[in-house]
PDB file of C-alpha atoms and ligand atoms in Angstrom:
ATOM      1  CA  MET A 727       0.056   0.002   0.106  1.00  0.00           C
ATOM      2  CA  GLN A 728       1.235   3.481  -0.915  1.00  0.00           C
ATOM      3  CA  ARG A 729       0.407   6.566   1.135  1.00  0.00           C
ATOM      4  CA  THR A 730       0.322   9.984  -0.848  1.00  0.00           C
ATOM      5  CA  THR A 731      -0.244  13.346   0.552  1.00  0.00           C
ATOM      6  CA  THR A 732      -0.399  15.395  -2.815  1.00  0.00           C
ATOM      7  CA  ILE A 733      -3.006  15.315  -5.599  1.00  0.00           C
ATOM      8  CA  ALA A 734      -0.222  15.289  -8.313  1.00  0.00           C
ATOM      9  CA  GLU A 735       1.398  12.090  -7.046  1.00  0.00           C
ATOM     10  CA  THR A 736      -1.957  10.516  -6.835  1.00  0.00           C
ATOM     11  CA  TRP A 737      -2.702  11.384 -10.436  1.00  0.00           C
ATOM     12  CA  ASP A 738       0.724   9.923 -11.385  1.00  0.00           C
ATOM     13  CA  LEU A 739      -0.032   6.584  -9.720  1.00  0.00           C
ATOM     14  CA  LEU A 740      -3.418   6.274 -11.124  1.00  0.00           C
ATOM     15  CA  ASP A 741      -2.566   7.365 -14.742  1.00  0.00           C
ATOM     16  CA  ALA A 742       0.172   4.504 -14.504  1.00  0.00           C
ATOM     17  CA  ALA A 743      -2.366   2.067 -13.301  1.00  0.00           C
ATOM     18  CA  ARG A 744      -4.877   3.056 -16.012  1.00  0.00           C
ATOM     19  CA  ALA A 745      -2.016   2.829 -18.769  1.00  0.00           C
ATOM     20  CA  GLU A 746      -1.756  -1.056 -17.551  1.00  0.00           C
ATOM     21  CA  GLY A 747      -5.563  -1.219 -18.253  1.00  0.00           C
ATOM     22  CA  LYS A 748      -6.330  -1.336 -14.496  1.00  0.00           C
ATOM     23  CA  SER A 749      -9.632  -0.265 -13.074  1.00  0.00           C
ATOM     24  CA  ILE A 750      -9.846   2.123 -10.085  1.00  0.00           C
ATOM     25  CA  GLY A 751     -12.141   2.105  -7.017  1.00  0.00           C
ATOM     26  CA  LEU A 752     -12.439   5.310  -4.736  1.00  0.00           C
ATOM     27  CA  VAL A 753     -13.669   5.183  -1.271  1.00  0.00           C
ATOM     28  CA  PRO A 754     -13.846   8.741   0.390  1.00  0.00           C
ATOM     29  CA  THR A 755     -13.745   8.955   4.181  1.00  0.00           C
ATOM     30  CA  MET A 756     -12.929  11.490   7.008  1.00  0.00           C
ATOM     31  CA  GLY A 757     -10.856   8.922   8.825  1.00  0.00           C
ATOM     32  CA  PHE A 758     -11.252   7.428  12.337  1.00  0.00           C
ATOM     33  CA  LEU A 759     -11.997   4.271  10.475  1.00  0.00           C
ATOM     34  CA  HIS A 760     -14.371   1.567  11.586  1.00  0.00           C
ATOM     35  CA  ASP A 761     -15.792  -1.695  10.136  1.00  0.00           C
ATOM     36  CA  GLY A 762     -18.389   0.494   8.079  1.00  0.00           C
ATOM     37  CA  HIS A 763     -15.418   2.171   6.246  1.00  0.00           C
ATOM     38  CA  ALA A 764     -13.613  -1.149   6.019  1.00  0.00           C
ATOM     39  CA  SER A 765     -16.713  -2.790   4.214  1.00  0.00           C
ATOM     40  CA  LEU A 766     -16.502   0.161   1.505  1.00  0.00           C
ATOM     41  CA  ILE A 767     -12.748  -0.696   1.072  1.00  0.00           C
ATOM     42  CA  ARG A 768     -13.359  -4.349   0.937  1.00  0.00           C
ATOM     43  CA  ALA A 769     -16.182  -3.826  -1.682  1.00  0.00           C
ATOM     44  CA  SER A 770     -13.891  -1.799  -3.824  1.00  0.00           C
ATOM     45  CA  ALA A 771     -10.984  -4.125  -3.639  1.00  0.00           C
ATOM     46  CA  ALA A 772     -13.308  -6.947  -4.745  1.00  0.00           C
ATOM     47  CA  GLU A 773     -14.535  -5.098  -7.564  1.00  0.00           C
ATOM     48  CA  ASN A 774     -11.611  -2.987  -8.962  1.00  0.00           C
ATOM     49  CA  ASP A 775      -7.906  -3.610  -9.644  1.00  0.00           C
ATOM     50  CA  ILE A 776      -6.657  -0.512  -7.661  1.00  0.00           C
ATOM     51  CA  THR A 777      -8.673   1.085  -4.668  1.00  0.00           C
ATOM     52  CA  LEU A 778      -7.911   4.652  -3.800  1.00  0.00           C
ATOM     53  CA  THR A 779      -8.940   5.411  -0.046  1.00  0.00           C
ATOM     54  CA  THR A 780      -8.803   9.168   0.759  1.00  0.00           C
ATOM     55  CA  ILE A 781      -8.628  10.446   4.385  1.00  0.00           C
ATOM     56  CA  PHE A 782      -9.622  14.184   4.676  1.00  0.00           C
ATOM     57  CA  VAL A 783     -11.661  15.821   7.385  1.00  0.00           C
ATOM     58  CA  ASN A 784     -13.220  18.565   4.995  1.00  0.00           C
ATOM     59  CA  PRO A 785     -13.561  21.749   6.790  1.00  0.00           C
ATOM     60  CA  LEU A 786     -16.041  23.053   4.180  1.00  0.00           C
ATOM     61  CA  GLN A 787     -18.759  20.650   5.374  1.00  0.00           C
ATOM     62  CA  PHE A 788     -18.570  21.784   9.131  1.00  0.00           C
ATOM     63  CA  ALA A 789     -20.400  25.047  10.002  1.00  0.00           C
ATOM     64  CA  ALA A 790     -18.556  27.401  12.539  1.00  0.00           C
ATOM     65  CA  ASN A 791     -20.492  26.010  15.546  1.00  0.00           C
ATOM     66  CA  GLU A 792     -19.788  22.381  14.633  1.00  0.00           C
ATOM     67  CA  ASP A 793     -17.236  19.710  15.808  1.00  0.00           C
ATOM     68  CA  LEU A 794     -14.452  20.159  13.168  1.00  0.00           C
ATOM     69  CA  SER A 795     -11.617  20.605  15.854  1.00  0.00           C
ATOM     70  CA  ASP A 796     -12.831  17.607  17.951  1.00  0.00           C
ATOM     71  CA  TYR A 797     -13.539  15.355  15.031  1.00  0.00           C
ATOM     72  CA  PRO A 798     -11.824  12.262  16.280  1.00  0.00           C
ATOM     73  CA  ARG A 799      -8.525  11.298  14.293  1.00  0.00           C
ATOM     74  CA  ASP A 800      -6.045   8.496  14.398  1.00  0.00           C
ATOM     75  CA  ILE A 801      -4.246   8.318  11.133  1.00  0.00           C
ATOM     76  CA  GLU A 802      -1.767   5.327  12.036  1.00  0.00           C
ATOM     77  CA  ARG A 803      -4.533   3.084  12.952  1.00  0.00           C
ATOM     78  CA  ASP A 804      -6.506   4.085   9.803  1.00  0.00           C
ATOM     79  CA  LEU A 805      -3.580   3.183   7.770  1.00  0.00           C
ATOM     80  CA  VAL A 806      -3.376  -0.197   9.388  1.00  0.00           C
ATOM     81  CA  LEU A 807      -7.195  -0.682   8.732  1.00  0.00           C
ATOM     82  CA  CYS A 808      -6.772   0.544   4.995  1.00  0.00           C
ATOM     83  CA  GLU A 809      -4.074  -1.932   4.330  1.00  0.00           C
ATOM     84  CA  ALA A 810      -5.786  -4.939   5.864  1.00  0.00           C
ATOM     85  CA  SER A 811      -9.068  -4.118   4.033  1.00  0.00           C
ATOM     86  CA  GLY A 812      -7.308  -4.127   0.649  1.00  0.00           C
ATOM     87  CA  ALA A 813      -6.604  -0.415  -0.093  1.00  0.00           C
ATOM     88  CA  ASP A 814      -3.592   0.089  -2.438  1.00  0.00           C
ATOM     89  CA  ILE A 815      -3.327   3.957  -2.301  1.00  0.00           C
ATOM     90  CA  VAL A 816      -4.245   6.071   0.622  1.00  0.00           C
ATOM     91  CA  LEU A 817      -4.544   9.772   0.024  1.00  0.00           C
ATOM     92  CA  THR A 818      -3.984  11.866   3.173  1.00  0.00           C
ATOM     93  CA  PRO A 819      -4.062  15.510   1.889  1.00  0.00           C
ATOM     94  CA  SER A 820      -3.489  18.653   3.900  1.00  0.00           C
ATOM     95  CA  VAL A 821      -6.089  21.404   4.129  1.00  0.00           C
ATOM     96  CA  GLU A 822      -3.583  23.553   2.201  1.00  0.00           C
ATOM     97  CA  GLU A 823      -3.220  20.910  -0.442  1.00  0.00           C
ATOM     98  CA  MET A 824      -6.999  20.501  -1.040  1.00  0.00           C
ATOM     99  CA  TYR A 825      -7.786  24.272  -0.666  1.00  0.00           C
ATOM    100  CA  PRO A 826      -4.556  26.203  -1.481  1.00  0.00           C
ATOM    101  CA  LEU A 827      -6.708  29.332  -1.733  1.00  0.00           C
ATOM    102  CA  PRO A 828      -9.811  30.399  -0.061  1.00  0.00           C
ATOM    103  CA  ILE A 829     -12.495  28.738  -2.294  1.00  0.00           C
ATOM    104  CA  VAL A 830     -14.971  30.696  -4.375  1.00  0.00           C
ATOM    105  CA  THR A 831     -16.085  27.766  -6.741  1.00  0.00           C
ATOM    106  CA  THR A 832     -18.376  25.416  -5.010  1.00  0.00           C
ATOM    107  CA  VAL A 833     -20.968  22.824  -6.159  1.00  0.00           C
ATOM    108  CA  THR A 834     -24.561  22.859  -4.829  1.00  0.00           C
ATOM    109  CA  VAL A 835     -27.153  20.134  -5.338  1.00  0.00           C
ATOM    110  CA  ASP A 836     -30.720  21.790  -5.084  1.00  0.00           C
ATOM    111  CA  ARG A 837     -33.686  20.265  -3.830  1.00  0.00           C
ATOM    112  CA  LEU A 838     -32.248  17.020  -2.430  1.00  0.00           C
ATOM    113  CA  SER A 839     -30.125  19.175  -0.160  1.00  0.00           C
ATOM    114  CA  GLU A 840     -32.930  21.006   1.248  1.00  0.00           C
ATOM    115  CA  GLY A 841     -34.639  18.979   3.684  1.00  0.00           C
ATOM    116  CA  MET A 842     -33.409  16.726   6.655  1.00  0.00           C
ATOM    117  CA  GLU A 843     -29.582  17.190   7.315  1.00  0.00           C
ATOM    118  CA  GLY A 844     -29.629  20.106   4.982  1.00  0.00           C
ATOM    119  CA  ALA A 845     -32.410  21.877   7.025  1.00  0.00           C
ATOM    120  CA  GLN A 846     -30.409  21.384  10.028  1.00  0.00           C
ATOM    121  CA  ARG A 847     -27.101  22.215   8.541  1.00  0.00           C
ATOM    122  CA  PRO A 848     -27.687  24.634   5.557  1.00  0.00           C
ATOM    123  CA  THR A 849     -24.081  24.681   4.354  1.00  0.00           C
ATOM    124  CA  HIS A 850     -23.234  21.022   4.841  1.00  0.00           C
ATOM    125  CA  PHE A 851     -23.996  19.565   1.650  1.00  0.00           C
ATOM    126  CA  ALA A 852     -22.453  22.259  -0.543  1.00  0.00           C
ATOM    127  CA  GLY A 853     -19.335  21.384   1.438  1.00  0.00           C
ATOM    128  CA  VAL A 854     -19.719  17.633   0.718  1.00  0.00           C
ATOM    129  CA  ALA A 855     -20.727  18.055  -2.953  1.00  0.00           C
ATOM    130  CA  THR A 856     -17.695  20.274  -3.414  1.00  0.00           C
ATOM    131  CA  VAL A 857     -15.306  18.014  -1.763  1.00  0.00           C
ATOM    132  CA  VAL A 858     -16.499  14.953  -3.446  1.00  0.00           C
ATOM    133  CA  SER A 859     -16.193  16.816  -6.765  1.00  0.00           C
ATOM    134  CA  LYS A 860     -12.650  17.506  -6.148  1.00  0.00           C
ATOM    135  CA  LEU A 861     -12.120  13.902  -5.053  1.00  0.00           C
ATOM    136  CA  PHE A 862     -13.830  12.628  -8.280  1.00  0.00           C
ATOM    137  CA  HIS A 863     -11.615  14.903 -10.139  1.00  0.00           C
ATOM    138  CA  ILE A 864      -8.603  13.273  -8.403  1.00  0.00           C
ATOM    139  CA  GLY A 865      -9.935   9.737  -8.906  1.00  0.00           C
ATOM    140  CA  GLY A 866     -10.738  10.242 -12.490  1.00  0.00           C
ATOM    141  CA  ARG A 867     -12.866   7.625 -14.137  1.00  0.00           C
ATOM    142  CA  CYS A 868     -13.671   5.149 -11.408  1.00  0.00           C
ATOM    143  CA  ARG A 869     -16.309   3.350  -9.167  1.00  0.00           C
ATOM    144  CA  ALA A 870     -16.804   5.432  -5.992  1.00  0.00           C
ATOM    145  CA  TYR A 871     -18.282   3.697  -2.831  1.00  0.00           C
ATOM    146  CA  PHE A 872     -20.587   5.399  -0.462  1.00  0.00           C
ATOM    147  CA  GLY A 873     -22.336   4.162   2.683  1.00  0.00           C
ATOM    148  CA  GLU A 874     -26.073   4.139   2.835  1.00  0.00           C
ATOM    149  CA  LYS A 875     -25.582   5.175   6.363  1.00  0.00           C
ATOM    150  CA  ASP A 876     -25.422   8.904   5.074  1.00  0.00           C
ATOM    151  CA  TYR A 877     -28.246   8.256   2.776  1.00  0.00           C
ATOM    152  CA  GLN A 878     -29.039  11.824   1.931  1.00  0.00           C
ATOM    153  CA  GLN A 879     -25.281  12.383   1.068  1.00  0.00           C
ATOM    154  CA  PHE A 880     -25.392   9.060  -1.183  1.00  0.00           C
ATOM    155  CA  ALA A 881     -28.629  10.273  -2.907  1.00  0.00           C
ATOM    156  CA  ILE A 882     -27.153  13.685  -3.476  1.00  0.00           C
ATOM    157  CA  VAL A 883     -23.768  12.383  -5.016  1.00  0.00           C
ATOM    158  CA  ARG A 884     -25.689   9.902  -7.096  1.00  0.00           C
ATOM    159  CA  ARG A 885     -27.576  12.728  -8.448  1.00  0.00           C
ATOM    160  CA  MET A 886     -24.618  15.101  -8.864  1.00  0.00           C
ATOM    161  CA  VAL A 887     -22.804  12.574 -11.055  1.00  0.00           C
ATOM    162  CA  ILE A 888     -25.742  12.377 -13.335  1.00  0.00           C
ATOM    163  CA  ASP A 889     -26.320  16.190 -13.603  1.00  0.00           C
ATOM    164  CA  LEU A 890     -22.564  16.970 -14.151  1.00  0.00           C
ATOM    165  CA  SER A 891     -21.504  13.829 -16.052  1.00  0.00           C
ATOM    166  CA  PHE A 892     -18.749  12.864 -13.696  1.00  0.00           C
ATOM    167  CA  PRO A 893     -17.164   9.526 -15.254  1.00  0.00           C
ATOM    168  CA  VAL A 894     -17.915   7.826 -11.984  1.00  0.00           C
ATOM    169  CA  GLU A 895     -20.358   5.105 -11.090  1.00  0.00           C
ATOM    170  CA  VAL A 896     -21.607   5.360  -7.657  1.00  0.00           C
ATOM    171  CA  VAL A 897     -22.005   2.217  -5.643  1.00  0.00           C
ATOM    172  CA  GLY A 898     -24.102   2.344  -2.412  1.00  0.00           C
ATOM    173  CA  CYS A 899     -23.227  -0.083   0.243  1.00  0.00           C
ATOM    174  CA  PRO A 900     -25.396  -1.390   3.260  1.00  0.00           C
ATOM    175  CA  ILE A 901     -25.032  -0.043   6.756  1.00  0.00           C
ATOM    176  CA  VAL A 902     -22.750  -1.897   9.091  1.00  0.00           C
ATOM    177  CA  ARG A 903     -24.123  -2.071  12.551  1.00  0.00           C
ATOM    178  CA  GLU A 904     -22.939  -2.864  16.037  1.00  0.00           C
ATOM    179  CA  ASP A 905     -24.624  -5.920  17.757  1.00  0.00           C
ATOM    180  CA  ASN A 906     -27.591  -3.867  19.269  1.00  0.00           C
ATOM    181  CA  GLY A 907     -28.565  -2.290  15.824  1.00  0.00           C
ATOM    182  CA  LEU A 908     -26.622   0.964  16.277  1.00  0.00           C
ATOM    183  CA  ALA A 909     -25.143   2.093  12.736  1.00  0.00           C
ATOM    184  CA  MET A 910     -21.422   2.261  13.240  1.00  0.00           C
ATOM    185  CA  SER A 911     -20.137   5.818  13.141  1.00  0.00           C
ATOM    186  CA  SER A 912     -16.907   7.565  14.085  1.00  0.00           C
ATOM    187  CA  ARG A 913     -19.150   9.896  16.447  1.00  0.00           C
ATOM    188  CA  ASN A 914     -20.117   6.720  18.387  1.00  0.00           C
ATOM    189  CA  THR A 915     -16.755   7.115  20.263  1.00  0.00           C
ATOM    190  CA  TYR A 916     -18.372   9.876  22.289  1.00  0.00           C
ATOM    191  CA  LEU A 917     -21.154   7.621  23.670  1.00  0.00           C
ATOM    192  CA  SER A 918     -21.095   6.363  27.287  1.00  0.00           C
ATOM    193  CA  PRO A 919     -21.676   2.578  27.577  1.00  0.00           C
ATOM    194  CA  GLU A 920     -25.314   3.409  28.707  1.00  0.00           C
ATOM    195  CA  GLU A 921     -25.884   5.898  25.816  1.00  0.00           C
ATOM    196  CA  PHE A 922     -24.420   3.340  23.537  1.00  0.00           C
ATOM    197  CA  GLU A 923     -27.019   0.779  24.630  1.00  0.00           C
ATOM    198  CA  ALA A 924     -29.801   3.394  24.532  1.00  0.00           C
ATOM    199  CA  ALA A 925     -29.077   4.285  21.123  1.00  0.00           C
ATOM    200  CA  GLY A 926     -30.015   0.763  19.693  1.00  0.00           C
ATOM    201  CA  VAL A 927     -33.679   2.109  19.963  1.00  0.00           C
ATOM    202  CA  LEU A 928     -33.007   4.105  16.795  1.00  0.00           C
ATOM    203  CA  ASN A 929     -32.604   1.143  14.548  1.00  0.00           C
ATOM    204  CA  ARG A 930     -35.153  -0.972  16.444  1.00  0.00           C
ATOM    205  CA  SER A 931     -37.981   1.894  15.802  1.00  0.00           C
ATOM    206  CA  LEU A 932     -36.900   1.856  12.066  1.00  0.00           C
ATOM    207  CA  ARG A 933     -37.172  -1.832  11.815  1.00  0.00           C
ATOM    208  CA  SER A 934     -40.572  -1.931  13.474  1.00  0.00           C
ATOM    209  CA  ALA A 935     -41.735   1.013  11.182  1.00  0.00           C
ATOM    210  CA  VAL A 936     -40.827  -1.270   8.314  1.00  0.00           C
ATOM    211  CA  GLU A 937     -42.767  -4.094   9.768  1.00  0.00           C
ATOM    212  CA  LEU A 938     -45.652  -1.802  10.172  1.00  0.00           C
ATOM    213  CA  ALA A 939     -45.435  -0.743   6.427  1.00  0.00           C
ATOM    214  CA  GLU A 940     -44.953  -4.367   5.333  1.00  0.00           C
ATOM    215  CA  GLY A 941     -48.188  -5.231   7.373  1.00  0.00           C
ATOM    216  CA  GLY A 942     -50.066  -2.762   5.050  1.00  0.00           C
ATOM    217  CA  GLU A 943     -49.879   0.540   6.752  1.00  0.00           C
ATOM    218  CA  ARG A 944     -49.374   3.226   4.071  1.00  0.00           C
ATOM    219  CA  ASP A 945     -50.031   6.503   5.885  1.00  0.00           C
ATOM    220  CA  ALA A 946     -46.635   8.146   6.312  1.00  0.00           C
ATOM    221  CA  ALA A 947     -47.881  10.164   9.246  1.00  0.00           C
ATOM    222  CA  VAL A 948     -48.691   6.945  11.137  1.00  0.00           C
ATOM    223  CA  VAL A 949     -45.312   5.310  10.284  1.00  0.00           C
ATOM    224  CA  ARG A 950     -43.425   8.461  11.321  1.00  0.00           C
ATOM    225  CA  GLN A 951     -45.305   8.851  14.645  1.00  0.00           C
ATOM    226  CA  HIS A 952     -44.648   5.032  15.258  1.00  0.00           C
ATOM    227  CA  VAL A 953     -40.891   5.747  15.149  1.00  0.00           C
ATOM    228  CA  LEU A 954     -41.131   8.884  17.358  1.00  0.00           C
ATOM    229  CA  ASP A 955     -43.174   7.082  19.979  1.00  0.00           C
ATOM    230  CA  MET A 956     -40.657   4.099  20.056  1.00  0.00           C
ATOM    231  CA  ILE A 957     -37.687   6.534  20.573  1.00  0.00           C
ATOM    232  CA  ALA A 958     -39.540   8.542  23.287  1.00  0.00           C
ATOM    233  CA  THR A 959     -39.500   5.288  25.387  1.00  0.00           C
ATOM    234  CA  GLU A 960     -35.724   5.681  25.726  1.00  0.00           C
ATOM    235  CA  PRO A 961     -34.941   8.581  28.134  1.00  0.00           C
ATOM    236  CA  LEU A 962     -31.147   8.861  27.274  1.00  0.00           C
ATOM    237  CA  VAL A 963     -32.273   9.583  23.436  1.00  0.00           C
ATOM    238  CA  SER A 964     -33.278  13.236  22.703  1.00  0.00           C
ATOM    239  CA  ALA A 965     -36.510  13.856  20.670  1.00  0.00           C
ATOM    240  CA  PRO A 966     -35.277  13.390  17.025  1.00  0.00           C
ATOM    241  CA  ASP A 967     -34.314  16.367  15.009  1.00  0.00           C
ATOM    242  CA  TYR A 968     -36.451  14.810  12.283  1.00  0.00           C
ATOM    243  CA  VAL A 969     -37.879  11.566  11.203  1.00  0.00           C
ATOM    244  CA  ALA A 970     -38.596  11.654   7.500  1.00  0.00           C
ATOM    245  CA  VAL A 971     -40.469   9.355   5.207  1.00  0.00           C
ATOM    246  CA  VAL A 972     -39.340   9.981   1.643  1.00  0.00           C
ATOM    247  CA  ASP A 973     -38.998   8.793  -1.879  1.00  0.00           C
ATOM    248  CA  ALA A 974     -35.550   6.972  -2.136  1.00  0.00           C
ATOM    249  CA  ALA A 975     -34.436   8.761  -5.234  1.00  0.00           C
ATOM    250  CA  SER A 976     -35.857  12.187  -5.016  1.00  0.00           C
ATOM    251  CA  LEU A 977     -35.934  12.552  -1.169  1.00  0.00           C
ATOM    252  CA  GLU A 978     -39.297  14.164  -1.644  1.00  0.00           C
ATOM    253  CA  PRO A 979     -41.585  13.672   1.625  1.00  0.00           C
ATOM    254  CA  LEU A 980     -44.311  11.038   1.079  1.00  0.00           C
ATOM    255  CA  GLU A 981     -47.829  11.282   2.509  1.00  0.00           C
ATOM    256  CA  ARG A 982     -48.649   7.620   1.216  1.00  0.00           C
ATOM    257  CA  LEU A 983     -46.049   4.823   1.161  1.00  0.00           C
ATOM    258  CA  ALA A 984     -45.323   3.527  -2.312  1.00  0.00           C
ATOM    259  CA  GLY A 985     -42.391   2.030  -4.404  1.00  0.00           C
ATOM    260  CA  GLU A 986     -38.986   2.601  -3.000  1.00  0.00           C
ATOM    261  CA  VAL A 987     -39.279   4.316   0.335  1.00  0.00           C
ATOM    262  CA  ARG A 988     -36.533   5.454   2.982  1.00  0.00           C
ATOM    263  CA  ILE A 989     -37.178   6.401   6.432  1.00  0.00           C
ATOM    264  CA  ILE A 990     -34.469   8.627   7.744  1.00  0.00           C
ATOM    265  CA  LEU A 991     -33.882  10.138  11.193  1.00  0.00           C
ATOM    266  CA  ALA A 992     -31.314  12.022  13.229  1.00  0.00           C
ATOM    267  CA  ALA A 993     -31.322  12.132  16.966  1.00  0.00           C
ATOM    268  CA  ARG A 994     -28.978  13.295  19.565  1.00  0.00           C
ATOM    269  CA  VAL A 995     -27.762  10.773  22.254  1.00  0.00           C
ATOM    270  CA  GLY A 996     -25.644  12.576  24.842  1.00  0.00           C
ATOM    271  CA  LYS A 997     -23.101  14.609  22.741  1.00  0.00           C
ATOM    272  CA  PRO A 998     -23.258  13.284  19.297  1.00  0.00           C
ATOM    273  CA  ARG A 999     -26.059  13.481  16.738  1.00  0.00           C
ATOM    274  CA  LEU A1000     -26.626  10.067  15.186  1.00  0.00           C
ATOM    275  CA  LEU A1001     -28.109   9.393  11.906  1.00  0.00           C
ATOM    276  CA  ASP A1002     -29.812   6.137  10.691  1.00  0.00           C
ATOM    277  CA  ASN A1003     -32.182   5.101   7.818  1.00  0.00           C
ATOM    278  CA  ILE A1004     -33.943   2.031   6.501  1.00  0.00           C
ATOM    279  CA  GLY A1005     -35.439   1.177   3.145  1.00  0.00           C
ATOM    280  CA  VAL A1006     -38.613  -0.498   2.152  1.00  0.00           C
ATOM    281  CA  SER A1007     -39.906  -1.553  -1.221  1.00  0.00           C
ATOM    282  CA  LEU A1008     -43.571  -1.551  -1.445  1.00  0.00           C
ATOM    283  CA  PRO A1009     -46.017  -2.303  -4.392  1.00  0.00           C
TER     284      PRO A1009
HETATM  285  P1  LIG B 839     -17.257   9.399   6.946  1.00  0.00           P
HETATM  286  O1  LIG B 839     -15.699   8.987   7.327  1.00  0.00           O
HETATM  287  O2  LIG B 839     -18.073   9.416   8.023  1.00  0.00           O
HETATM  288  O3  LIG B 839     -17.248  10.689   5.944  1.00  0.00           O
HETATM  289  O4  LIG B 839     -17.757   8.242   6.070  1.00  0.00           O
HETATM  290  C1  LIG B 839     -17.039   7.910   4.900  1.00  0.00           C
HETATM  291  C2  LIG B 839     -17.897   6.786   4.108  1.00  0.00           C
HETATM  292  O5  LIG B 839     -18.177   5.835   4.789  1.00  0.00           O
HETATM  293  C3  LIG B 839     -19.371   7.465   3.789  1.00  0.00           C
HETATM  294  O6  LIG B 839     -19.609   6.939   2.406  1.00  0.00           O
HETATM  295  C4  LIG B 839     -20.129   6.721   4.842  1.00  0.00           C
HETATM  296  O7  LIG B 839     -21.707   6.728   4.477  1.00  0.00           O
HETATM  297  C5  LIG B 839     -19.447   5.413   4.951  1.00  0.00           C
HETATM  298  N1  LIG B 839     -19.996   4.938   6.230  1.00  0.00           N
HETATM  299  C6  LIG B 839     -19.802   5.351   7.533  1.00  0.00           C
HETATM  300  N2  LIG B 839     -20.378   4.576   8.373  1.00  0.00           N
HETATM  301  C7  LIG B 839     -20.933   3.566   7.920  1.00  0.00           C
HETATM  302  C8  LIG B 839     -21.502   2.405   8.326  1.00  0.00           C
HETATM  303  N3  LIG B 839     -21.785   2.264   9.517  1.00  0.00           N
HETATM  304  N4  LIG B 839     -21.808   1.597   7.292  1.00  0.00           N
HETATM  305  C9  LIG B 839     -21.645   1.616   6.002  1.00  0.00           C
HETATM  306  N5  LIG B 839     -20.929   2.818   5.544  1.00  0.00           N
HETATM  307  C10 LIG B 839     -20.579   3.747   6.361  1.00  0.00           C
END
């Protein structure tokens, strides 16, 4: 495995690989890697000749009041996990390498960025779309692996690739969970043992909502309330910032459940805000 810190040396390695006819997989991350990230690297390594993992805590996607400076970091441990999972190149650029000048060119994805996380964090998805655009220009023609854990981000990136003709095939990967159902997240490190256990209610509530839908319930308000009621039984979990029942592609809120549906939520448990979601296909 080779570690790079500059865009130019990464281009050189990828150009050489492509000249030999090799396919490229790209796995963008912010580091402090866990088995969720490892699953993306393994998926890429299984489907491509060369896997490029990037580790970059992108300042552009954090608002001034958010946790940029305390975002957890452990680059040495991350490099071990990347190698064990099958990465060939790990790019760890500095902020100056990624943003040599104050940025004045940004990418925004309208509509899909407006609700849910976008409503809570108005500048977040422009920061994500901009850095992912840069990483796609670094990776060039490739398959790029994103976790469904950040479902709105995944849907936005998938749409951006279509709208802007990036030569990238976006691959969505299933959410990797702890034994109690909690979606793995770098921010779980901030949970006390009690909060960690309590946070299992988020996924239980989503699975129960899917059972309700599969049992015939089609009223999104009823399904949504069911999730809220279950979460309210757990005192260590705050009232969710949102529970949304949306169309899986457009992210438009639904009144009646039909087709490919996604139920998405965010709630604070102690210090961190945790995200989770689940899909259901209905006739
Ligand atoms: P992050 O480092 O949080 O920016 O995440 C990098 C990538 O890993 C994103 O595509 C995430 O959706 C994905 N990811 C994070 N946690 C998980 C998880 N528990 N299961 C699957 N993918 C994940």
